[in-house]
Each structure stands twice: as C-alpha cells, then as structure tokens.
C-alpha atoms as one frame of an Amber mdcrd trajectory, in Angstrom:
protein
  -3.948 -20.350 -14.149  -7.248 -22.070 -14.845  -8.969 -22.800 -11.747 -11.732
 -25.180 -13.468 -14.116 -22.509 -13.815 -16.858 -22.917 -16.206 -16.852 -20.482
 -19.170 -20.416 -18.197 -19.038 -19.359 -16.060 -22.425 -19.349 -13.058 -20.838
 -17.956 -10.455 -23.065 -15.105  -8.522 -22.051 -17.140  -5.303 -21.169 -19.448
  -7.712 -19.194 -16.529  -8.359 -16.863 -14.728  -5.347 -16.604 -17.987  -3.546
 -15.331 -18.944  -6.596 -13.043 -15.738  -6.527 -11.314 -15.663  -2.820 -11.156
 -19.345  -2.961  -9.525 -19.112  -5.410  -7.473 -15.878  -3.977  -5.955 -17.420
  -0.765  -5.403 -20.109  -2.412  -3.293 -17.997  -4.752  -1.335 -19.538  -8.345
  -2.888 -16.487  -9.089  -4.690 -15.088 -11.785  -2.477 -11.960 -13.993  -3.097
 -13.375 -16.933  -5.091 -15.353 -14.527  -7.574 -12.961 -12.268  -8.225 -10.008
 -15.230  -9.293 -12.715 -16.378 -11.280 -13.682 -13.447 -12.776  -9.592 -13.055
 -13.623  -9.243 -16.493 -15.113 -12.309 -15.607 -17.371 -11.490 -11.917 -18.505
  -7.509 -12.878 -18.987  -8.234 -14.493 -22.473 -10.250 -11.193 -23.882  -8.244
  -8.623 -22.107  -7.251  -5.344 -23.635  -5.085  -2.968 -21.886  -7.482  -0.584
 -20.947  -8.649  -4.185 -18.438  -5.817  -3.317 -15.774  -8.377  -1.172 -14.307
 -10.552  -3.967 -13.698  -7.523  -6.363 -12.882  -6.243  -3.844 -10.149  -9.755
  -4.388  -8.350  -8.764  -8.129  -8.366  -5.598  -8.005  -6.977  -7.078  -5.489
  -4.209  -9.549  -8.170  -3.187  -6.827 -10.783  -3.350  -4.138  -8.980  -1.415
  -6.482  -8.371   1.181  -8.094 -11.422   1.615  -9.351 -12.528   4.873  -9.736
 -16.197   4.984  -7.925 -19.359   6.517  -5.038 -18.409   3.890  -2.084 -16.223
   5.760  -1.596 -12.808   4.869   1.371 -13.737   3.150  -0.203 -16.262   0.901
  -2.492 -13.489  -0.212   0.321 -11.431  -1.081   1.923 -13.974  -3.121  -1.246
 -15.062  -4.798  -1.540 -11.251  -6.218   1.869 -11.248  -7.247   1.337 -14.217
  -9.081  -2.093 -12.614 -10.673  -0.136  -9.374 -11.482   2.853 -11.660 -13.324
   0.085 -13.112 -15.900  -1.354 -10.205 -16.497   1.980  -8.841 -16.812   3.237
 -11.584 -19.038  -0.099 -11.686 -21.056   0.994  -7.750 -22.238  -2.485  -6.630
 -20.765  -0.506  -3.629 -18.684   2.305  -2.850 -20.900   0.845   0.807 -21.471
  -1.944   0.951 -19.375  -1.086  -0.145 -15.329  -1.390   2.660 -13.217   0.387
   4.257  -9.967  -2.491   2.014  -7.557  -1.518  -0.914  -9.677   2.155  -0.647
  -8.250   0.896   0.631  -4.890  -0.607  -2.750  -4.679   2.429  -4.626  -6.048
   4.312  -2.593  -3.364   2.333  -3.886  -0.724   2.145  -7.261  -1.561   6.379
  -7.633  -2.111   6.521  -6.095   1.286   4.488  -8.368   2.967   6.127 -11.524
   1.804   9.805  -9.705   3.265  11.247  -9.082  -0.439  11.966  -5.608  -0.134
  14.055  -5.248  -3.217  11.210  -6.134  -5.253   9.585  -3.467  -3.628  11.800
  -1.097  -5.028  11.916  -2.616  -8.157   8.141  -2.540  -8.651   9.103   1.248
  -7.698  11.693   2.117 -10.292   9.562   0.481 -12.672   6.617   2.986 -11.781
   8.841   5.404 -11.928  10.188   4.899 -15.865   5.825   4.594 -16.463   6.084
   8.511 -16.065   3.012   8.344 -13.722   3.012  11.024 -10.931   4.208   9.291
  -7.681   1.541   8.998  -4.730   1.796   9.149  -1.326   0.202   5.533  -1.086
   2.399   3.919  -3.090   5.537   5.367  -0.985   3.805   4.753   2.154   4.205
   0.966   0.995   7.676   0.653   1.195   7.975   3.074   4.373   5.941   0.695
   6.289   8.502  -2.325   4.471  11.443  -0.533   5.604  10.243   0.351   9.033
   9.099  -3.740   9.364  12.370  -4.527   8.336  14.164  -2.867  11.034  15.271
  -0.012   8.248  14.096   3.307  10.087  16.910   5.094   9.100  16.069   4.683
   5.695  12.492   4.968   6.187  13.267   8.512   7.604  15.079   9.234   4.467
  12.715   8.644   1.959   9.548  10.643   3.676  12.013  13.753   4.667  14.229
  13.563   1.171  13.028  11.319  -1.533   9.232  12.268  -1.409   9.871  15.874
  -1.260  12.358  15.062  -4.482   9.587  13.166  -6.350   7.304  16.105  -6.067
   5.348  13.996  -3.669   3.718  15.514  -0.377   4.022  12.878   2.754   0.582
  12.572   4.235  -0.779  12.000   7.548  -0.219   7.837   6.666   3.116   8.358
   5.879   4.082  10.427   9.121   2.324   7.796  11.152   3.844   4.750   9.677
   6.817   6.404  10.956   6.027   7.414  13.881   5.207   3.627  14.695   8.568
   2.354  13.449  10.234   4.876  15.596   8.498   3.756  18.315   8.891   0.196
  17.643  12.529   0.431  17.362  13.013   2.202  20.912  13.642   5.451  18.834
  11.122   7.648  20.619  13.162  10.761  20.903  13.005  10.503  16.841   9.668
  10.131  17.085   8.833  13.046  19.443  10.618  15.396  17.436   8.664  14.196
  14.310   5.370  15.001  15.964   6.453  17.809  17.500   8.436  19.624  15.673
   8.823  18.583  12.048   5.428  17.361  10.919   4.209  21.068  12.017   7.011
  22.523  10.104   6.357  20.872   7.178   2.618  21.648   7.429   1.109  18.461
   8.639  -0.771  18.212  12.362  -0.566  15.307  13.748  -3.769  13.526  14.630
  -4.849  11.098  17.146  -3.060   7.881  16.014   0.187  10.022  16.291  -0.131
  11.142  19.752  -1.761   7.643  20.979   1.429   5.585  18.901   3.836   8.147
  20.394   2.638   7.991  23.971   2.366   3.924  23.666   5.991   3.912  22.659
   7.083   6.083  25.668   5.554   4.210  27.620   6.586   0.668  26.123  10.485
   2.483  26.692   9.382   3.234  30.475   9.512   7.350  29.696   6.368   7.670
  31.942   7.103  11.176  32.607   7.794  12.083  29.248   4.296  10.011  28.171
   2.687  12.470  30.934   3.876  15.754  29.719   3.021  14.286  25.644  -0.467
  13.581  26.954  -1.285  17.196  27.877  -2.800  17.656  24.551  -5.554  15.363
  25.315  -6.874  18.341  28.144  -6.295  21.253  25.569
C-alpha cells in the first residue's frame, strides 16, 4: 500500500511514539498519518496496534474533499493489512474494533459490523459501551430500531456491559426518526430512570424535535416542562 513515500529510517519506537504524540495533540492529519502507516507496517510488532488504532482514528474521521464513506473504507482497508501483516493477531484491542465497527457501519455493511463484533468477542476483551453504541447507531440508520432496542435493553445488560448516556441517545434519535416517539418517550421517561441513567439535554431536545417533526405539539409542550424546573 506504498503511497511513494520516501523512507526517513525511523525506527519502530520512533514511529509508534510520533503517531501516539501527535494524535494526542491533534497535528496528526490524514496525509501524515497514511504515511506514517506505510512506514511503520514493515517494522511492526504487535504491541504497534496501539499506534495503528490512532491511524485508523484519524483516517475514519477524516474531513477533507473525500466522502465520509471513502474514509471508512480507506480504514478498513488500513485495518485488513495490518490484519493480514499478523501485527494484531494478539494484541488489537476493544477501540480497535470500536473503530472497525464504525467504519463497516458507515459504508451500509452491517453484517460486517457484527462480524467485527463476534470477532471481539472470541478476543476475550471486556465489551464497551462505545463499541456497542457503533452498531446501535448502524441498526437505527438502517431502519432496524427494533433490534436496536434489543441489544441496549438485552444484549448489553447480557455482556456485562452498562448502556451509557450515548447509547440511550442514539436511540432515542432512531425512535424519533422512525415516527416511534411514544417508544421514545417512555425511554426517557420511564426506563432510562429505572435503569439508573438521567437523561440529559440532547435527550429531551431529540425527543421534543421528534414530537414535533410527528405534529404531537401538545405532547412536545407538556415534555418541555422540564426546561422551567
């Protein structure tokens, strides 16, 4: 995946804690870090995921004339030759995936989501929130609420793993997007508070917008009482 770079015989230790810096300050732009990935690849160890994860974070979120979905891709590429070059055969973590999550999501191809899933999974890492709130915001953009409901309310209580304020609200947006607001309302209102969660502002402003969106002025009204409390 040589992208004509000129070699600067950096050792390996050299890169790793360049690309870890420079990610940690924000300099680490989209160029620099495929660069910096075409140049560590040959020396890699598999301790290097680390770094390589901080290169696929810059390229999955790239913001430049390339679509969001070409970004995606791209990382999915990056993670295959890592992948292929044995780098994280014992060593790629549960952000690792989270990213790989994100970036089969975006490009639609769900059940390589939940591939990349089961496959963190069988690593015997402890599921995170972030990594689950990946595919609920996959499922939900994929019209798959019901099943979006099911894995924050079943399988993440299952896995040991606590939804979070992101995951609530990621559903709470999906709800609404899909006309389901009465779903919705009883999340904020009732279950999240149940289950030990308050909703914050991004609930109640997604949950009003979606009654109002579905023409439930009144209902919007009466939700937006909180706002005077």
């Amino acid at each position: 995946m040589s992208r004509g770079v000129k070699p600067v015989h950096r050792t390996r230790m050299e890169l790793e804690r360049t690309i870890v810096e420079r990610h940690r300050s924000g300099s680490l732009g989209l160029e620099d870090a495929l660069n910096l990935f075409d140049e560590l690849l040959p020396q890699a160890r598999p301790a290097s995921v680390y770094a390589f994860t901080r290169v696929l974070t810059v390229v999955a979120r790239a913001d430049s004339s390339s679509s969001l979905r070409h970004s995606a891709a791209l990382a999915v590429s990056l993670f295959n030759t890592v992948a292929q070059a044995g780098v994280n055969k014992m060593a790629a973590n549960a952000f690792t995936f989270g990213i790989l999550i994100r970036c089969f999501c975006t490009v639609g191809r769900l059940d390589l989501a939940f591939a990349a899933f089961g496959q963190l999974l069988k690593t015997g890492w402890r599921v995170q929130a972030m990594a689950l709130n990946q595919l609920i915001k996959g499922l939900c953009d994929g019209k798959r609420t019901g099943d979006a409901m099911d894995i924050v309310f079943r399988r993440m209580p299952q896995l040991g793993c606590t939804p979070d304020i992101f995951s609530y609200n990621i559903l709470i947006k999906g709800l609404c997007d899909g006309k389901m607001t009465s779903d919705a309302m009883d999340i904020v209102f009732r279950r999240m508070p149940e289950l030990g969660c308050t909703p914050d502002v991004v609930s109640y402003n997604t949950l009003v917008k979606g009654l109002c969106d579905g023409k439930r002025m009144s209902d919007a009204m009466d939700d937006g009482a909180w706002l005077h409390t």
